Amino acid sequence: MPTIEPRKLVFPYRRQYVFVRLAYNDQKESEFDADSNYLSDTSSFTSSSHSLSSSSSHQPILSTKPLSSTNRRSRRNLSPHRLIRLCCLALISTVVIFILSLVHAGISSNKRVEAGNIGRRPSPPPEPWRAFPFLTRYYGGLRSLTPIAENTPEYPLKDEPIASDKPSKLNRDVPASKPFEAYARHQSSDYLAEYPTVQKCFLDANSTVALPPLQYYSGRPAGFPNNLLGSYELLGLPEDICFDRFGRLGPYGYGYAEKYGGTGTGEYGDIMGSSNVWKIGSEINQVDFRSVNWDEVQRRCFNSNKVRFEPTDSFHERNSYSSESTRTSDNYDSTKANISSIPKKYLPRSAVVIRVWDDFNYGVEDILHLRAMISELSLGSAGEYDVHLLVQVKDESKYPIWADEESYQRHVNESVPEEFRGITTLWSVTQMLMLYQGIHDTFSRGPDLPIHGPYRGLQMAMQHFAHNHPEYEYFWHWEIDIRYTGHYYNLFSQVESWAQKQSRKGLWERNNRFYIPTTHGSWEDFKHLVRVQTEMSSSDPERLATSLLGLKANTKTEKPIWGPERPEHEEDWFEVENDPVPPKSYDKDQYEWGVGEPADLITFNPLFDPEETTWLLANDFTGFNTSTGSPPRRAAIITTSRMSKRLLASMHRETAFKKHHAFSEMWAPTVALHHGYKAVYVPHPTFVDRKWPVAYFSAVTNAGKGGATGGARTSVFGAREHNLMGLTWYYNAGFAPNLWRRWLGLKVNNDGGEQFELTADESKDGEGVGGMRGGEGRMCLPPMLLHPVKDVILPSEGPASKGTFPTSDPSA
């Protein structure tokens, strides 16, 4: 019987198990070598199977199918490590692209800003004050004149009905005007006991042509608003009178033809009673200005009264370039002067320096304004003032004025009307660069506005002018676009007198605030309020808020300034040996120090602290050590001011030797603060065009630290200065030029004009400025300062053959 050998059993499913296990490991671990292991194992099992029987029983129970390359790639793409790397790469790329986009956008934005293209932005919300209704009774006329004691002002009022547009009664005839007397004190016994008799000045060398006086009217047009800021009574200015355009400008050529020596303007609108300006008895005295040389007129006037003033070196001994007429007129014959008596003390002399530039277009109205200033300040005062034009030469390459005297004088002749050439002094930026070298320019307003230029460094020209004019004790820095509806000598003399009476105690603190009589009461009440606000730190809104929150306030406590307020670092001090020193402590002084002392600086806007305000030029200073903070500073918007000789000398020397300087509106107040000089803000009467709630106006304007105008971000000077655009006095006030044009009988925004003065329009409803009926005659304004007034064109009524003055549209 044959032997049966046991058969070796082969389990094909074992091979399948290996495949499934390997495939599972490959998916589980995501390792590439798993595929290769699987393939090698499969190959070994396949080769061994060929040694076995080829029977069908050798086939695996489960079929095997090799993995394709596509499946292997899909498993590799799903690798977590690979996904992380790809995500990181994508994230980094996104960040880089985002940064590059920001850089590109920033560069593009800067280019658009430089080109002036800021794109379309949503309009900011309108300022609240613009919604207040306009006042209308400024535009009343002479036929509604009312004594001020009987007048009910349209504004400001407290719980009283507002005056209607139509006055209760119109006078059929215009009342007679009266001559204004501005020099009465020259004839007083007290004045004559102290000074020699004043010698009257004339326009001609033969002393026969005298200027007629200004003419005024008693009262004001019915309903005329009261001033919101400042005080007439406080300064001693007349408030119960008003001036029309003929009474104010008629003495200087307004209102009569060129063939009589006038300007050929003003012969339009309401002219009833205007001839009274030129009447002397039964004759008409209209001055012929065609041959007037104002330099010679001023020199003759001074020489006639030279004994009243202390002898000094004249300007012409220190400046090589000046007009021939000016130099020859300095030949002084002492026998013609009044030397019969020696005065007990000399009168100080002042220079009124009017800033202008060489391409300025002198219109008829500008010429009338200059004639008024020279006549009222220089001739009327008998030489106490001299008026000068300080003219900037803009294009020095085209006009090399410093090459020789002939070039200098030629440019004067080309730039200035003939009657004013002798009082002209030219200056240039290059000249200031030569005089004040080594100053570090921060270019705070860009490369086009250097520190030596007329915008940021205007005071440099004034400093140099004062250095060359030792004959003057004081220098009024005036602007060509300022107008005054009253008499200039009356304004200047009263302002200077009031400033001299002010005590130094609390002076800087009062200087830092607007005086609003309706809110503050009398001046004594205001002084007391300022003292309390200064002493109580709780009056600072930021300090009060931080104390309520239990936080430490970062603001400095306001302390009264007593004597010089010098920079922290002694290295910034300069020539302090002669600085004024308080005679006693602040607490012991009974408002005595400073009384009777002439002010070194007089301004017409508050002297505010620019620290922490939003004023754009608060940090426009140079030469000081700022390692521990900024030096103490003060500023007054609008450079118009009176500066003493010693203040300008300190400014000049500190700029030249110490390289200190600041923006033109900040430099003089800052030097006065550092040296302890007397500085006074004069609260002159200022009017507003809208019906502001007075308490709201006070809160807006005195919104700085401790109830002041400066020292905090809430200051009105800076981002909030738009609130002052409706005043009669600010650097960009819109009310001032409109009021002046309407007063001249011109149309503004299609309101006013000739027919408005002559005829009442009963179809008007009397609501608002545009709804006024008119027919009251020409306007009449009390004395007030107006700024800015530019480019006024008066209609010419002269013959066409002689018309050198352009005819204008009255609505311009």
mmCIF file of C-alpha atoms in Angstrom, residues 227-433:
data_model
loop_
_atom_site.group_PDB
_atom_site.id
_atom_site.type_symbol
_atom_site.label_atom_id
_atom_site.label_comp_id
_atom_site.label_asym_id
_atom_site.label_seq_id
_atom_site.Cartn_x
_atom_site.Cartn_y
_atom_site.Cartn_z
ATOM 1 C CA ASN A 227 -20.019 145.216 21.066
ATOM 2 C CA LEU A 228 -19.683 141.694 22.432
ATOM 3 C CA LEU A 229 -15.991 141.944 23.372
ATOM 4 C CA GLY A 230 -14.065 144.783 24.973
ATOM 5 C CA SER A 231 -15.275 148.147 26.171
ATOM 6 C CA TYR A 232 -15.494 151.749 24.959
ATOM 7 C CA GLU A 233 -15.865 153.119 28.454
ATOM 8 C CA LEU A 234 -12.868 151.194 29.763
ATOM 9 C CA LEU A 235 -10.514 152.635 27.138
ATOM 10 C CA GLY A 236 -12.065 156.085 27.055
ATOM 11 C CA LEU A 237 -13.165 155.765 23.430
ATOM 12 C CA PRO A 238 -16.319 157.556 22.250
ATOM 13 C CA GLU A 239 -19.265 155.172 21.845
ATOM 14 C CA ASP A 240 -22.147 157.632 21.525
ATOM 15 C CA ILE A 241 -21.081 158.811 18.056
ATOM 16 C CA CYS A 242 -20.716 157.309 14.602
ATOM 17 C CA PHE A 243 -18.902 158.117 11.351
ATOM 18 C CA ASP A 244 -20.228 157.890 7.819
ATOM 19 C CA ARG A 245 -17.919 157.373 4.866
ATOM 20 C CA PHE A 246 -17.775 161.049 3.897
ATOM 21 C CA GLY A 247 -17.030 162.294 7.399
ATOM 22 C CA ARG A 248 -14.285 159.690 7.764
ATOM 23 C CA LEU A 249 -12.602 159.708 4.349
ATOM 24 C CA GLY A 250 -13.762 162.996 2.810
ATOM 25 C CA PRO A 251 -10.838 165.039 4.215
ATOM 26 C CA TYR A 252 -8.419 162.831 2.235
ATOM 27 C CA GLY A 253 -9.879 163.083 -1.261
ATOM 28 C CA TYR A 254 -12.952 160.869 -1.105
ATOM 29 C CA GLY A 255 -16.130 162.278 -2.596
ATOM 30 C CA TYR A 256 -14.808 164.812 -5.102
ATOM 31 C CA ALA A 257 -13.326 164.762 -8.588
ATOM 32 C CA GLU A 258 -9.752 164.298 -9.674
ATOM 33 C CA LYS A 259 -9.646 167.718 -11.296
ATOM 34 C CA TYR A 260 -9.946 169.188 -7.791
ATOM 35 C CA GLY A 261 -7.248 166.905 -6.390
ATOM 36 C CA GLY A 262 -9.612 164.200 -5.149
ATOM 37 C CA THR A 263 -9.843 160.511 -6.021
ATOM 38 C CA GLY A 264 -12.898 160.737 -8.268
ATOM 39 C CA THR A 265 -14.719 158.198 -6.125
ATOM 40 C CA GLY A 266 -17.622 158.284 -3.690
ATOM 41 C CA GLU A 267 -20.086 160.321 -5.770
ATOM 42 C CA TYR A 268 -22.835 157.716 -5.602
ATOM 43 C CA GLY A 269 -25.592 156.599 -3.258
ATOM 44 C CA ASP A 270 -26.803 158.816 -0.435
ATOM 45 C CA ILE A 271 -24.748 162.038 -0.473
ATOM 46 C CA MET A 272 -27.091 164.285 1.513
ATOM 47 C CA GLY A 273 -25.102 166.496 3.891
ATOM 48 C CA SER A 274 -21.726 165.197 2.690
ATOM 49 C CA SER A 275 -20.489 168.673 1.687
ATOM 50 C CA ASN A 276 -20.299 169.677 5.366
ATOM 51 C CA VAL A 277 -16.954 167.860 5.485
ATOM 52 C CA TRP A 278 -15.250 170.489 3.339
ATOM 53 C CA LYS A 279 -17.149 173.598 4.413
ATOM 54 C CA ILE A 280 -15.284 176.413 6.095
ATOM 55 C CA GLY A 281 -17.870 179.107 6.530
ATOM 56 C CA SER A 282 -19.416 179.521 3.125
ATOM 57 C CA GLU A 283 -16.431 178.108 1.229
ATOM 58 C CA ILE A 284 -15.619 174.569 0.214
ATOM 59 C CA ASN A 285 -12.117 173.474 1.223
ATOM 60 C CA GLN A 286 -11.339 170.385 -0.838
ATOM 61 C CA VAL A 287 -7.627 169.609 -0.575
ATOM 62 C CA ASP A 288 -5.626 168.967 -3.732
ATOM 63 C CA PHE A 289 -3.464 165.888 -3.056
ATOM 64 C CA ARG A 290 -1.856 165.653 -6.491
ATOM 65 C CA SER A 291 1.458 167.186 -5.422
ATOM 66 C CA VAL A 292 1.705 166.057 -1.797
ATOM 67 C CA ASN A 293 4.960 164.439 -0.652
ATOM 68 C CA TRP A 294 4.206 162.835 2.691
ATOM 69 C CA ASP A 295 7.832 162.454 3.664
ATOM 70 C CA GLU A 296 8.437 166.191 3.333
ATOM 71 C CA VAL A 297 5.177 166.937 5.124
ATOM 72 C CA GLN A 298 6.149 164.782 8.098
ATOM 73 C CA ARG A 299 9.660 166.235 8.256
ATOM 74 C CA ARG A 300 8.434 169.806 8.215
ATOM 75 C CA CYS A 301 5.954 169.008 10.952
ATOM 76 C CA PHE A 302 8.627 167.398 13.103
ATOM 77 C CA ASN A 303 11.077 170.236 12.566
ATOM 78 C CA SER A 304 8.444 172.759 13.641
ATOM 79 C CA ASN A 305 8.025 170.869 16.927
ATOM 80 C CA LYS A 306 11.502 169.414 17.366
ATOM 81 C CA VAL A 307 12.018 171.031 20.749
ATOM 82 C CA ARG A 308 9.342 168.737 22.191
ATOM 83 C CA PHE A 309 11.470 165.637 21.598
ATOM 84 C CA GLU A 310 14.814 164.409 22.860
ATOM 85 C CA PRO A 311 17.620 164.793 20.308
ATOM 86 C CA THR A 312 18.871 161.440 18.950
ATOM 87 C CA ASP A 313 20.867 160.065 16.069
ATOM 88 C CA SER A 314 18.747 160.065 12.964
ATOM 89 C CA PHE A 315 18.098 157.023 10.813
ATOM 90 C CA HIS A 316 19.924 158.475 7.843
ATOM 91 C CA GLU A 317 23.243 158.536 9.666
ATOM 92 C CA ARG A 318 23.059 154.744 9.982
ATOM 93 C CA ASN A 319 21.459 153.665 6.697
ATOM 94 C CA SER A 320 23.151 154.424 3.402
ATOM 95 C CA TYR A 321 20.144 153.780 1.181
ATOM 96 C CA SER A 322 17.285 156.259 1.473
ATOM 97 C CA SER A 323 15.529 158.654 -0.814
ATOM 98 C CA GLU A 324 17.154 161.971 -1.657
ATOM 99 C CA SER A 325 14.096 163.880 -0.498
ATOM 100 C CA THR A 326 14.271 162.255 2.900
ATOM 101 C CA ARG A 327 17.901 163.080 3.439
ATOM 102 C CA THR A 328 17.672 166.694 2.373
ATOM 103 C CA SER A 329 14.603 167.321 4.498
ATOM 104 C CA ASP A 330 16.637 166.515 7.572
ATOM 105 C CA ASN A 331 18.470 169.813 7.283
ATOM 106 C CA TYR A 332 17.073 171.405 10.402
ATOM 107 C CA ASP A 333 17.083 175.123 11.087
ATOM 108 C CA SER A 334 16.763 175.519 14.838
ATOM 109 C CA THR A 335 15.736 179.142 14.447
ATOM 110 C CA LYS A 336 12.410 178.035 12.985
ATOM 111 C CA ALA A 337 11.554 175.803 15.902
ATOM 112 C CA ASN A 338 9.845 176.786 19.083
ATOM 113 C CA ILE A 339 12.789 176.996 21.485
ATOM 114 C CA SER A 340 11.462 179.721 23.715
ATOM 115 C CA SER A 341 11.130 177.297 26.562
ATOM 116 C CA ILE A 342 12.735 174.044 27.552
ATOM 117 C CA PRO A 343 10.214 171.307 28.430
ATOM 118 C CA LYS A 344 10.326 169.720 31.832
ATOM 119 C CA LYS A 345 10.429 166.366 30.090
ATOM 120 C CA TYR A 346 10.517 165.187 26.519
ATOM 121 C CA LEU A 347 7.713 163.432 24.708
ATOM 122 C CA PRO A 348 8.510 159.962 23.375
ATOM 123 C CA ARG A 349 8.273 159.490 19.631
ATOM 124 C CA SER A 350 6.708 156.504 17.916
ATOM 125 C CA ALA A 351 7.078 155.010 14.450
ATOM 126 C CA VAL A 352 4.018 153.484 12.796
ATOM 127 C CA VAL A 353 5.500 150.869 10.479
ATOM 128 C CA ILE A 354 3.036 149.599 7.894
ATOM 129 C CA ARG A 355 3.979 146.254 6.399
ATOM 130 C CA VAL A 356 3.524 145.792 2.662
ATOM 131 C CA TRP A 357 5.279 144.104 -0.300
ATOM 132 C CA ASP A 358 6.658 145.360 -3.592
ATOM 133 C CA ASP A 359 3.987 143.893 -5.885
ATOM 134 C CA PHE A 360 1.120 145.235 -3.799
ATOM 135 C CA ASN A 361 -1.551 146.950 -5.875
ATOM 136 C CA TYR A 362 -2.328 150.299 -4.249
ATOM 137 C CA GLY A 363 -5.995 150.971 -4.892
ATOM 138 C CA VAL A 364 -7.778 154.239 -4.247
ATOM 139 C CA GLU A 365 -9.152 152.923 -0.969
ATOM 140 C CA ASP A 366 -5.645 151.921 0.213
ATOM 141 C CA ILE A 367 -4.331 155.403 -0.591
ATOM 142 C CA LEU A 368 -7.161 157.019 1.368
ATOM 143 C CA HIS A 369 -6.312 154.798 4.337
ATOM 144 C CA LEU A 370 -2.608 155.738 4.247
ATOM 145 C CA ARG A 371 -3.389 159.438 3.954
ATOM 146 C CA ALA A 372 -5.672 159.175 6.977
ATOM 147 C CA MET A 373 -3.020 157.495 9.110
ATOM 148 C CA ILE A 374 -0.301 160.020 8.256
ATOM 149 C CA SER A 375 -2.577 163.025 8.710
ATOM 150 C CA GLU A 376 -4.147 161.951 11.987
ATOM 151 C CA LEU A 377 -1.067 160.433 13.622
ATOM 152 C CA SER A 378 1.821 162.546 12.379
ATOM 153 C CA LEU A 379 0.454 165.942 11.400
ATOM 154 C CA GLY A 380 -2.277 166.114 13.994
ATOM 155 C CA SER A 381 0.034 165.079 16.823
ATOM 156 C CA ALA A 382 2.698 167.588 15.769
ATOM 157 C CA GLY A 383 5.371 164.963 15.242
ATOM 158 C CA GLU A 384 4.674 162.454 18.017
ATOM 159 C CA TYR A 385 4.309 159.777 15.329
ATOM 160 C CA ASP A 386 5.991 159.126 12.007
ATOM 161 C CA VAL A 387 4.442 156.754 9.467
ATOM 162 C CA HIS A 388 6.712 154.442 7.438
ATOM 163 C CA LEU A 389 6.173 151.792 4.781
ATOM 164 C CA LEU A 390 8.268 148.640 5.283
ATOM 165 C CA VAL A 391 8.211 146.995 1.855
ATOM 166 C CA GLN A 392 9.404 143.450 1.215
ATOM 167 C CA VAL A 393 11.166 142.780 -2.091
ATOM 168 C CA LYS A 394 9.949 139.343 -3.138
ATOM 169 C CA ASP A 395 12.078 138.653 -6.229
ATOM 170 C CA GLU A 396 15.639 139.673 -5.350
ATOM 171 C CA SER A 397 17.134 138.108 -8.453
ATOM 172 C CA LYS A 398 14.972 140.303 -10.646
ATOM 173 C CA TYR A 399 15.439 143.400 -8.495
ATOM 174 C CA PRO A 400 18.997 143.516 -7.057
ATOM 175 C CA ILE A 401 18.260 146.426 -4.774
ATOM 176 C CA TRP A 402 21.461 146.003 -2.748
ATOM 177 C CA ALA A 403 23.704 146.422 -5.775
ATOM 178 C CA ASP A 404 23.733 150.216 -5.549
ATOM 179 C CA GLU A 405 21.627 153.127 -4.399
ATOM 180 C CA GLU A 406 20.299 153.758 -7.889
ATOM 181 C CA SER A 407 18.854 150.226 -8.103
ATOM 182 C CA TYR A 408 17.329 150.637 -4.663
ATOM 183 C CA GLN A 409 15.629 153.916 -5.509
ATOM 184 C CA ARG A 410 14.502 152.698 -8.916
ATOM 185 C CA HIS A 411 12.622 149.823 -7.348
ATOM 186 C CA VAL A 412 11.054 152.152 -4.787
ATOM 187 C CA ASN A 413 9.784 154.304 -7.654
ATOM 188 C CA GLU A 414 8.437 151.249 -9.483
ATOM 189 C CA SER A 415 6.685 149.755 -6.450
ATOM 190 C CA VAL A 416 5.213 152.633 -4.436
ATOM 191 C CA PRO A 417 2.914 155.562 -5.389
ATOM 192 C CA GLU A 418 4.827 158.806 -5.702
ATOM 193 C CA GLU A 419 3.332 160.476 -2.639
ATOM 194 C CA PHE A 420 4.626 157.681 -0.339
ATOM 195 C CA ARG A 421 8.077 156.949 -1.811
ATOM 196 C CA GLY A 422 9.949 159.087 0.676
ATOM 197 C CA ILE A 423 8.632 157.107 3.655
ATOM 198 C CA THR A 424 9.513 153.711 2.163
ATOM 199 C CA THR A 425 12.147 151.269 3.422
ATOM 200 C CA LEU A 426 12.884 148.111 1.448
ATOM 201 C CA TRP A 427 13.897 144.784 2.967
ATOM 202 C CA SER A 428 14.453 141.251 1.695
ATOM 203 C CA VAL A 429 14.835 137.678 2.924
ATOM 204 C CA THR A 430 18.469 137.594 1.815
ATOM 205 C CA GLN A 431 19.135 140.669 3.926
ATOM 206 C CA MET A 432 17.704 138.913 6.983
ATOM 207 C CA LEU A 433 19.779 135.806 6.232
#
